[in-house]
PDB file of C-alpha atoms in Angstrom:
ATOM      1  CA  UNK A 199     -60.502  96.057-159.551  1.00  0.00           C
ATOM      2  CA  UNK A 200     -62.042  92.723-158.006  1.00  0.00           C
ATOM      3  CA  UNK A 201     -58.919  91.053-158.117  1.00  0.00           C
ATOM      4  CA  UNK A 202     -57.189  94.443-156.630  1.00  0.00           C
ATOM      5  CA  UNK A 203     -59.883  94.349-153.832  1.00  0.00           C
ATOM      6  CA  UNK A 204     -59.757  90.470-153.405  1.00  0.00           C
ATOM      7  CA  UNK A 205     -55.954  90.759-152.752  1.00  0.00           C
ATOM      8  CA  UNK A 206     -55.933  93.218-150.413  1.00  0.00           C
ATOM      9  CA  UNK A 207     -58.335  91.414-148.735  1.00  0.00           C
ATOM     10  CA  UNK A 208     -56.066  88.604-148.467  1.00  0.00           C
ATOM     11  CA  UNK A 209     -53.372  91.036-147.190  1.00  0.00           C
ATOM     12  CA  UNK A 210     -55.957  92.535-144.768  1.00  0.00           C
ATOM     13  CA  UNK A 211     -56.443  89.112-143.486  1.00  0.00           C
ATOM     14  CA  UNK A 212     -53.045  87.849-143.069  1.00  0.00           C
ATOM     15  CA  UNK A 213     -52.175  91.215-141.456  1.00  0.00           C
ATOM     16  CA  UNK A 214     -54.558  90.983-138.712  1.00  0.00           C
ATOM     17  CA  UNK A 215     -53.149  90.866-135.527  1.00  0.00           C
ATOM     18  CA  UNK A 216     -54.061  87.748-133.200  1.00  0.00           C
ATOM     19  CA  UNK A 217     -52.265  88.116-130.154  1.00  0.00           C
ATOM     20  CA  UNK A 218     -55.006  90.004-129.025  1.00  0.00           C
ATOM     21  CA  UNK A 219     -56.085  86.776-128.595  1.00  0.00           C
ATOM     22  CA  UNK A 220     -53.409  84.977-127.286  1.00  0.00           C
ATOM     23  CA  UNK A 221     -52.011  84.481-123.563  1.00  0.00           C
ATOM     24  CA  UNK A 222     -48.560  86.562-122.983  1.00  0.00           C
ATOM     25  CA  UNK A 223     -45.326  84.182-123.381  1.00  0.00           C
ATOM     26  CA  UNK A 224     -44.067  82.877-120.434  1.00  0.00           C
ATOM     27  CA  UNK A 225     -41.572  84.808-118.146  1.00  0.00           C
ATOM     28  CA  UNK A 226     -38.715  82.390-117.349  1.00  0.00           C
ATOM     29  CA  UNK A 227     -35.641  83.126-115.915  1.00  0.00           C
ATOM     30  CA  UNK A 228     -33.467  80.409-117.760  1.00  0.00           C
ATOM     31  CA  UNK A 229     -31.326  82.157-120.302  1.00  0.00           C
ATOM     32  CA  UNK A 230     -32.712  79.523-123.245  1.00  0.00           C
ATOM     33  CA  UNK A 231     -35.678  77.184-123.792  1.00  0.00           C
ATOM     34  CA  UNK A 232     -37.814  75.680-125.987  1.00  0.00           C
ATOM     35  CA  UNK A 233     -41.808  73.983-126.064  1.00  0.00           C
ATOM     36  CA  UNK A 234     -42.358  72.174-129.385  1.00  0.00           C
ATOM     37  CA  UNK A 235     -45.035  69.667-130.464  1.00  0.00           C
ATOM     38  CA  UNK A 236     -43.771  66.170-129.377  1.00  0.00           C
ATOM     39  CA  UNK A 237     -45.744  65.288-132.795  1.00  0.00           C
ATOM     40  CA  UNK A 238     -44.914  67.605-135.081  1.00  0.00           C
ATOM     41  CA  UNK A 239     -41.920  69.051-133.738  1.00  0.00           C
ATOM     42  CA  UNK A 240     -43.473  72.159-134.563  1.00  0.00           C
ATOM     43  CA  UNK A 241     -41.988  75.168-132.051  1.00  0.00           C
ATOM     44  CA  UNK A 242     -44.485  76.454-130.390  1.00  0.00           C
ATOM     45  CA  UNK A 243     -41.943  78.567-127.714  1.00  0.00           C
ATOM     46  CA  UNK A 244     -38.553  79.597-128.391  1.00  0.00           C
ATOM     47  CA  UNK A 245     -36.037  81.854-125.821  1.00  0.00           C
ATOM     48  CA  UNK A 246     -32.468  81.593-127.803  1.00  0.00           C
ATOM     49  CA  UNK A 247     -33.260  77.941-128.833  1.00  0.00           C
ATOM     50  CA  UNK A 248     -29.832  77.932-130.823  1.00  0.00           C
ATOM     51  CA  UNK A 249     -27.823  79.412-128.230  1.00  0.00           C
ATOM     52  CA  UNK A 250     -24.977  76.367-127.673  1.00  0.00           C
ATOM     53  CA  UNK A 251     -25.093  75.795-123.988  1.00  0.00           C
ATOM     54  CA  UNK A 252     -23.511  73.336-121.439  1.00  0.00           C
ATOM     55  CA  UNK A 253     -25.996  70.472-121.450  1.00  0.00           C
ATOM     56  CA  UNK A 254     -24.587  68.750-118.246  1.00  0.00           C
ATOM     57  CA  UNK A 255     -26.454  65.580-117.409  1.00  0.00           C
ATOM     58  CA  UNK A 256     -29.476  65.899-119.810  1.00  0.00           C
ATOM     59  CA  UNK A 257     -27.003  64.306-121.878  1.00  0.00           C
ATOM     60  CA  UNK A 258     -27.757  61.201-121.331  1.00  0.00           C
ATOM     61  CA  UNK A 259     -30.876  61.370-122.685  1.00  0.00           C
ATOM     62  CA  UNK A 260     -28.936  60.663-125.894  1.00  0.00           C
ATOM     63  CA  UNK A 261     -27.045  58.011-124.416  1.00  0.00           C
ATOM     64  CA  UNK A 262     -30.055  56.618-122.967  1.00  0.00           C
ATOM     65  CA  UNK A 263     -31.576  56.920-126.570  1.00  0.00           C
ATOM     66  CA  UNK A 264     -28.491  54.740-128.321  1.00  0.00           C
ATOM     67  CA  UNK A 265     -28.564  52.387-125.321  1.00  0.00           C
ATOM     68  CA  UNK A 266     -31.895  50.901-126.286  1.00  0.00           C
ATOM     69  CA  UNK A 267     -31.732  51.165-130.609  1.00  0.00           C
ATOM     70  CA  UNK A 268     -28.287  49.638-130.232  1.00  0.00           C
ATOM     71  CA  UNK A 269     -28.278  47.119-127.298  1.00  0.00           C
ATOM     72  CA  UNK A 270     -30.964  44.784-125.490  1.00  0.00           C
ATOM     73  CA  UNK A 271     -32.399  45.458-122.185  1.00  0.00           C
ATOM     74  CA  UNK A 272     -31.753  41.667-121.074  1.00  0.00           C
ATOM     75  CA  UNK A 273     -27.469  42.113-122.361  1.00  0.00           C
ATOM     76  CA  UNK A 274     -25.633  41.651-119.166  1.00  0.00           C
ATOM     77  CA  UNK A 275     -23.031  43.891-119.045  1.00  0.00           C
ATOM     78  CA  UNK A 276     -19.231  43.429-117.232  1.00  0.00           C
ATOM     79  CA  UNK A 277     -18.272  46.947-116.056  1.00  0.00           C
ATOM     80  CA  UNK A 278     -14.446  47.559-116.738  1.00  0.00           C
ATOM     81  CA  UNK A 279     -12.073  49.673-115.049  1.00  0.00           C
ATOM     82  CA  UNK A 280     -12.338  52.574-117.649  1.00  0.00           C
ATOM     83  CA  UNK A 281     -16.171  53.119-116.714  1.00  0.00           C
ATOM     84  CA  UNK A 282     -15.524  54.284-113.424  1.00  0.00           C
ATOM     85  CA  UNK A 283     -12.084  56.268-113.709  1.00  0.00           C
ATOM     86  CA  UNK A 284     -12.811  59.563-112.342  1.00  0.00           C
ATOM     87  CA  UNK A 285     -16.464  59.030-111.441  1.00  0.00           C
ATOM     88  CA  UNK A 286     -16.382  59.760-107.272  1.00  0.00           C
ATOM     89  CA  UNK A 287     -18.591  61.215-104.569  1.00  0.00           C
ATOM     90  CA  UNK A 288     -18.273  64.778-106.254  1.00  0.00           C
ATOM     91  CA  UNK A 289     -20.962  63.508-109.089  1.00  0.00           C
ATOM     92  CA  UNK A 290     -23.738  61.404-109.270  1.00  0.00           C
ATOM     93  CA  UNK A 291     -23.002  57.289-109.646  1.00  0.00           C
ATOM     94  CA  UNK A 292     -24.096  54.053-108.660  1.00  0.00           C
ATOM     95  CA  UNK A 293     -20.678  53.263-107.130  1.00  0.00           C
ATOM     96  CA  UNK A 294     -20.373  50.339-110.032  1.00  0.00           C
ATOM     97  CA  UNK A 295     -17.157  48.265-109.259  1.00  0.00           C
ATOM     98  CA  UNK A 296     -14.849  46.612-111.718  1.00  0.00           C
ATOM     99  CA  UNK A 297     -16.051  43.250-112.891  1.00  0.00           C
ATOM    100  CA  UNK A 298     -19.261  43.828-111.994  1.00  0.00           C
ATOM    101  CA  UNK A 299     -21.988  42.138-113.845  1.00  0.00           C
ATOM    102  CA  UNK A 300     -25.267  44.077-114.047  1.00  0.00           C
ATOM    103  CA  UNK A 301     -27.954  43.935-116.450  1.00  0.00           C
ATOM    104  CA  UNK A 302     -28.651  47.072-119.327  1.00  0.00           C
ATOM    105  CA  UNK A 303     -31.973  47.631-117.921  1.00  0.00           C
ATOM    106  CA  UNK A 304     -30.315  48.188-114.729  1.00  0.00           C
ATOM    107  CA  UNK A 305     -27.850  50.414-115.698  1.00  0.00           C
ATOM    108  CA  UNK A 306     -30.507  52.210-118.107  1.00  0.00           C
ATOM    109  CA  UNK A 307     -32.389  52.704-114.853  1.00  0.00           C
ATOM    110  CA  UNK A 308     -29.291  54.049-113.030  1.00  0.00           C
ATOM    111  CA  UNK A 309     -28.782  56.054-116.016  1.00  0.00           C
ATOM    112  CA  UNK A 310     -32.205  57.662-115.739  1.00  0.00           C
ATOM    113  CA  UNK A 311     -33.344  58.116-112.233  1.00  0.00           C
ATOM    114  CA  UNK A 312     -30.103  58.050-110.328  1.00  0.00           C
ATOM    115  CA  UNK A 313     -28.543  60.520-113.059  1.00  0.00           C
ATOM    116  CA  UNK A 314     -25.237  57.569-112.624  1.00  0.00           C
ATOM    117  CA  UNK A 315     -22.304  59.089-114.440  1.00  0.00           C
ATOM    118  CA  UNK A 316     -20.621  55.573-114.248  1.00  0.00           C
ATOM    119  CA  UNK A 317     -23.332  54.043-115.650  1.00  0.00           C
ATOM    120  CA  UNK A 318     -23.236  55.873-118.996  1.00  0.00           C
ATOM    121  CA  UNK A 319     -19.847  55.103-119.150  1.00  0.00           C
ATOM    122  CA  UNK A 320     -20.628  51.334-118.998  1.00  0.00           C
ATOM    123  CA  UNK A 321     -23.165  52.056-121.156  1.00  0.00           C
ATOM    124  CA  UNK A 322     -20.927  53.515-124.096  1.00  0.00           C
ATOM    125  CA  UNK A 323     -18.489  50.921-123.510  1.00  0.00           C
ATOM    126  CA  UNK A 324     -21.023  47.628-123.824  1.00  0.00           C
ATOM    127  CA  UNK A 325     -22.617  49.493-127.013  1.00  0.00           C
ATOM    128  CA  UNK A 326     -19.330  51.024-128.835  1.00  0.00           C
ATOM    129  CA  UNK A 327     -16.465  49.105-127.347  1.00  0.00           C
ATOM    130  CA  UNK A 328     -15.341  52.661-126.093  1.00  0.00           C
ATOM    131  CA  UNK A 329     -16.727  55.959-125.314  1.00  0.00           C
ATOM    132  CA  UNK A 330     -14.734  57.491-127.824  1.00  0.00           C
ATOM    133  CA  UNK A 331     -16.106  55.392-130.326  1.00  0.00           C
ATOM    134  CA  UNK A 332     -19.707  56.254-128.373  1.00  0.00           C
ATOM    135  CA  UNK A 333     -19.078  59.986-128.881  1.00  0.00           C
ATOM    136  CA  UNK A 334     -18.955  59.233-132.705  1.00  0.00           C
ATOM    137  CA  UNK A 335     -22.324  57.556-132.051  1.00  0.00           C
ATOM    138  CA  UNK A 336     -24.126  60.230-130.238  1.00  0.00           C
ATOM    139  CA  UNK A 337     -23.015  62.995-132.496  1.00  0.00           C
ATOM    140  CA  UNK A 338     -24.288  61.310-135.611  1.00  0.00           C
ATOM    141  CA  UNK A 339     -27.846  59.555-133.995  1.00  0.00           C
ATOM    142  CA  UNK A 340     -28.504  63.389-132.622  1.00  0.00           C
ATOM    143  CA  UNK A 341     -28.376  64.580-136.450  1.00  0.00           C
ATOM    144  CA  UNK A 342     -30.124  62.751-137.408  1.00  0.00           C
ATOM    145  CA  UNK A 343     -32.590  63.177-134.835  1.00  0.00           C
ATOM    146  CA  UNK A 344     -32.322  67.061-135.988  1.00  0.00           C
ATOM    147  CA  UNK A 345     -29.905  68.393-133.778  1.00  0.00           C
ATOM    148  CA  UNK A 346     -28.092  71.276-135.744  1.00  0.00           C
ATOM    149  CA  UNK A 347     -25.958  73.040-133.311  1.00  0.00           C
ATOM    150  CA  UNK A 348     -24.348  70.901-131.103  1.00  0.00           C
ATOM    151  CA  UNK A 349     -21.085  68.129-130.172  1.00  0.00           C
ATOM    152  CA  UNK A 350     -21.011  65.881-127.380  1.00  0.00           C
ATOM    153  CA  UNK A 351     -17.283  64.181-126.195  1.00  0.00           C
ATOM    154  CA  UNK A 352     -18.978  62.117-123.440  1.00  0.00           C
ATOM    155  CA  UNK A 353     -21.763  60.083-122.549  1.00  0.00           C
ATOM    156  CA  UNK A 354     -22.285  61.559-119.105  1.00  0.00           C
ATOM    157  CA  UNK A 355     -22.343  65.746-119.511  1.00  0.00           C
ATOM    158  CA  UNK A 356     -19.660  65.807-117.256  1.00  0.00           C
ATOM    159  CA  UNK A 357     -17.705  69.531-118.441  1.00  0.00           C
ATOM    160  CA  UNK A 358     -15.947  69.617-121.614  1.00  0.00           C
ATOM    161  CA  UNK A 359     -15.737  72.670-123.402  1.00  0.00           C
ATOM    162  CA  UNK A 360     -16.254  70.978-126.862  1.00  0.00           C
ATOM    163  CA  UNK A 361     -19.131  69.335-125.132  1.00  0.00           C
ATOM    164  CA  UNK A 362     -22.568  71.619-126.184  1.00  0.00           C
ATOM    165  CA  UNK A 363     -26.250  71.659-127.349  1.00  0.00           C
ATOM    166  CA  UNK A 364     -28.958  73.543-127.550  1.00  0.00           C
ATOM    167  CA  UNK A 365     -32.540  73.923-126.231  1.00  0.00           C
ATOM    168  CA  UNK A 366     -33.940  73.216-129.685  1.00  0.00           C
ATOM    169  CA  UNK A 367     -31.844  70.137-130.686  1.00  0.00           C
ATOM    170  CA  UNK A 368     -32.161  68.928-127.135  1.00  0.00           C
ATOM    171  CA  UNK A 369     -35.739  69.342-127.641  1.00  0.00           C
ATOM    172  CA  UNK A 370     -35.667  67.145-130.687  1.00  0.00           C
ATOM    173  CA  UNK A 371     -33.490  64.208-129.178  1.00  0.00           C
ATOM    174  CA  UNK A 372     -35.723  63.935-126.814  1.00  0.00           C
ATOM    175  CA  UNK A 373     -38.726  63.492-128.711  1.00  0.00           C
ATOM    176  CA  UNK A 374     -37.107  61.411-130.454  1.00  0.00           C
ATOM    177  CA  UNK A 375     -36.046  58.864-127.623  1.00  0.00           C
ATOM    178  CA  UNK A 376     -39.710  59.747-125.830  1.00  0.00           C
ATOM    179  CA  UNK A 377     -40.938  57.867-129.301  1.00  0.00           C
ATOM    180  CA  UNK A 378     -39.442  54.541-127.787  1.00  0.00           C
ATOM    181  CA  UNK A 379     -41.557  52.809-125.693  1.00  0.00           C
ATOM    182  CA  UNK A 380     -38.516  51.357-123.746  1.00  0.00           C
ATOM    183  CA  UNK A 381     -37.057  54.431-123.219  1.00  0.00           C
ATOM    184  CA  UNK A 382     -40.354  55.703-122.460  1.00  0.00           C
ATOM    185  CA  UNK A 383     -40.676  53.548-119.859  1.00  0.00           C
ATOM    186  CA  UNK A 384     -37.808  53.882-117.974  1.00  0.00           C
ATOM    187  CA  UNK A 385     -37.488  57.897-118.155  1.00  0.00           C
ATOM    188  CA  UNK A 386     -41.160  57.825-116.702  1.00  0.00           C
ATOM    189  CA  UNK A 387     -40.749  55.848-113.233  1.00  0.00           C
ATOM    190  CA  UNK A 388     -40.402  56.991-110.216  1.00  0.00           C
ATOM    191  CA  UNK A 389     -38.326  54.860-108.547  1.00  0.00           C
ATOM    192  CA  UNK A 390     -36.997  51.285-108.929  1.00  0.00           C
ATOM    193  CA  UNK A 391     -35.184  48.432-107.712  1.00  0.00           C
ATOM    194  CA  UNK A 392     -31.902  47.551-109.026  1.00  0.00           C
ATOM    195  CA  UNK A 393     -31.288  43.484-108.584  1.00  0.00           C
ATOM    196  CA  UNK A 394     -28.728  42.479-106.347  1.00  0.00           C
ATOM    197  CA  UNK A 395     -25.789  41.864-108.454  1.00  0.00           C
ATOM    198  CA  UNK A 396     -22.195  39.898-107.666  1.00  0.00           C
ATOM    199  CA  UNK A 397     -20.834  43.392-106.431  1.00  0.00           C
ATOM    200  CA  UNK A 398     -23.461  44.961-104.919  1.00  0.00           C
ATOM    201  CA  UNK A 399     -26.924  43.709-102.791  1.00  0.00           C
ATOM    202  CA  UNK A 400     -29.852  45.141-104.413  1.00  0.00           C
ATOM    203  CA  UNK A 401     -31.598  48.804-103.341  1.00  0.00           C
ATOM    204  CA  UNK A 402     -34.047  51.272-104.776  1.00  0.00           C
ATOM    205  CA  UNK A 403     -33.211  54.786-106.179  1.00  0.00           C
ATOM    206  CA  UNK A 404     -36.167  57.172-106.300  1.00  0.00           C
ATOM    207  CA  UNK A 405     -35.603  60.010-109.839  1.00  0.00           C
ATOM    208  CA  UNK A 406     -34.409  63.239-109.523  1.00  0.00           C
ATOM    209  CA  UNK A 407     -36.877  64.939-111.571  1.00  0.00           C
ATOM    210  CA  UNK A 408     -39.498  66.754-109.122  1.00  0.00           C
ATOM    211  CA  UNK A 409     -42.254  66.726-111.721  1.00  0.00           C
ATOM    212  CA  UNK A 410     -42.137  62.837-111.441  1.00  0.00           C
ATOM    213  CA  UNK A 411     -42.343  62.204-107.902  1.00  0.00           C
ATOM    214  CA  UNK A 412     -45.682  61.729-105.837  1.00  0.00           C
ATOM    215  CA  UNK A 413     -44.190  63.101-103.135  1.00  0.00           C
ATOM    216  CA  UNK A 414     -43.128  66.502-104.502  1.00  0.00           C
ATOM    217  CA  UNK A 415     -44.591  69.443-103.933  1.00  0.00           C
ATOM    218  CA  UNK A 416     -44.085  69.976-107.674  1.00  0.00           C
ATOM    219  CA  UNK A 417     -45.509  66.651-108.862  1.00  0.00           C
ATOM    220  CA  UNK A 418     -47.023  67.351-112.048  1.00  0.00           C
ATOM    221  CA  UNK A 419     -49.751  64.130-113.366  1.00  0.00           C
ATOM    222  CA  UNK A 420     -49.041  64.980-116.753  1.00  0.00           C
ATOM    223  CA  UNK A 421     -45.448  64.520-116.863  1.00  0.00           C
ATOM    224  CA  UNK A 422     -44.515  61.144-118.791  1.00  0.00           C
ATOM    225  CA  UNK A 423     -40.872  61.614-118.398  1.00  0.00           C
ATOM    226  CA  UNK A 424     -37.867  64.081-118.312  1.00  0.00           C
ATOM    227  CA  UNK A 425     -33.907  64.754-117.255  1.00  0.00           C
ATOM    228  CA  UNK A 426     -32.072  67.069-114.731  1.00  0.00           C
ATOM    229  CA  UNK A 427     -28.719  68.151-114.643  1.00  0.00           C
ATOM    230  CA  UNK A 428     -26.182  69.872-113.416  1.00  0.00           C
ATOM    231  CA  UNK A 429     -22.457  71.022-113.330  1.00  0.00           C
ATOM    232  CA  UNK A 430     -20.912  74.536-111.974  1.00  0.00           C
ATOM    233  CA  UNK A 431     -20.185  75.443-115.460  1.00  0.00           C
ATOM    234  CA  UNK A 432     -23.699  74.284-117.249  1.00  0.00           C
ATOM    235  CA  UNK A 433     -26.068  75.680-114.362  1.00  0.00           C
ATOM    236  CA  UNK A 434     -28.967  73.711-113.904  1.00  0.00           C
ATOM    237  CA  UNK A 435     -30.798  71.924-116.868  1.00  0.00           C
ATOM    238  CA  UNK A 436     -34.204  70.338-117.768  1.00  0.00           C
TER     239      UNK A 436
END
């Protein structure tokens, strides 16, 4: 009997409800999302985390994550003709020109706060040789960083339709890069000054992320970093 009563105890315990106690979930209007422990990676929110979504440009969070665990900041890098095939005024770019010499840590920034779609190109092509051999990279490093449901083609998030992720393994990446005090860095200014290069004189670029700039009606203090994007077919993504 005091094992029967101790038991259902237990039960009685584990079967008490506590969101009594807690505050109501959050009423978003973005069909998925995700909160998890930066820590832990312990969800602590979930709205069809493994829903496989367009990820548009918070795809280079990834690309900014291979960038600095496979190259060095300092590496100046000559940007060929294949970087900037396609990239025009319809998307975001840093109007890079062929033979141009600019450092990692400038593109990196371009990459960041500009949202450049030319600079991941020149990215994946200094740290693979090609972006197809890039696309290899970023599909493997975001296993590994626990993505489960998801394929990236480029290094940009311009549309593919074999080009998808999810909140959750999004989530994870970009703990993971967030854990790199270089990439840490970067994705946490506000605005910077790219040096003058043999192409181009030098000029600032301010982010895109409204949490991270002073000037915002939506600056948040506590924000340390974070990625925007968009394409027609993605929506808009954080």
């Amino acid at each position: 009997m005091k094992k029967f009563f101790a038991a259902l105890l237990c039960l009685l315990i584990l079967c008490t409800p506590v969101t009594a106690h807690a505050e109501a979930a959050p009423e978003i209007v973005s069909e998925t999302a995700v909160v998890i422990d930066a820590g832990t990676g312990q969800v602590l929110y979930d709205k069809n985390m493994n829903r496989q979504m367009y990820p548009a440009s918070i795809t280079k969070v990834l690309t900014g994550l291979l960038a600095v665990e496979n190259g060095n900041l300092s590496d100046t890098v000559t940007v060929g003709e294949t970087a900037i095939a396609g990239i025009d005024g319809s998307v975001s770019y840093m109007a890079l020109h062929p033979g141009e010499e600019i450092s990692l840590e400038g593109l990196m920034y371009g990459l960041a706060i500009e949202s450049a779609n030319d600079a991941a190109n020149a990215i994946a092509e200094h740290i693979s040789g090609s972006i197809s051999s890039f696309r290899d990279l970023m599909n493997s490093r975001a296993a590994r960083a626990g993505a489960k449901n998801s394929h990236f083609e480029n290094p940009n998030g311009l549309h593919s339709e074999n080009h998808y992720t999810t909140a959750y393994d999004m989530a994870m990446i970009a703990r993971t890069a967030m854990a790199n005090p270089e990439f840490a860095t970067i994705w946490g200014s506000e605005n910077y000054t790219l040096a003058a290069t043999n192409k181009s004189e030098s000029f600032r670029i301010w982010h895109r992320h409204a949490l991270l700039l002073s000037t915002s009606q939506y600056y948040y203090p506590y924000a340390i970093g974070g990625k925007t994007g968009y394409t027609d077919e993605a929506g808009r993504t954080l």
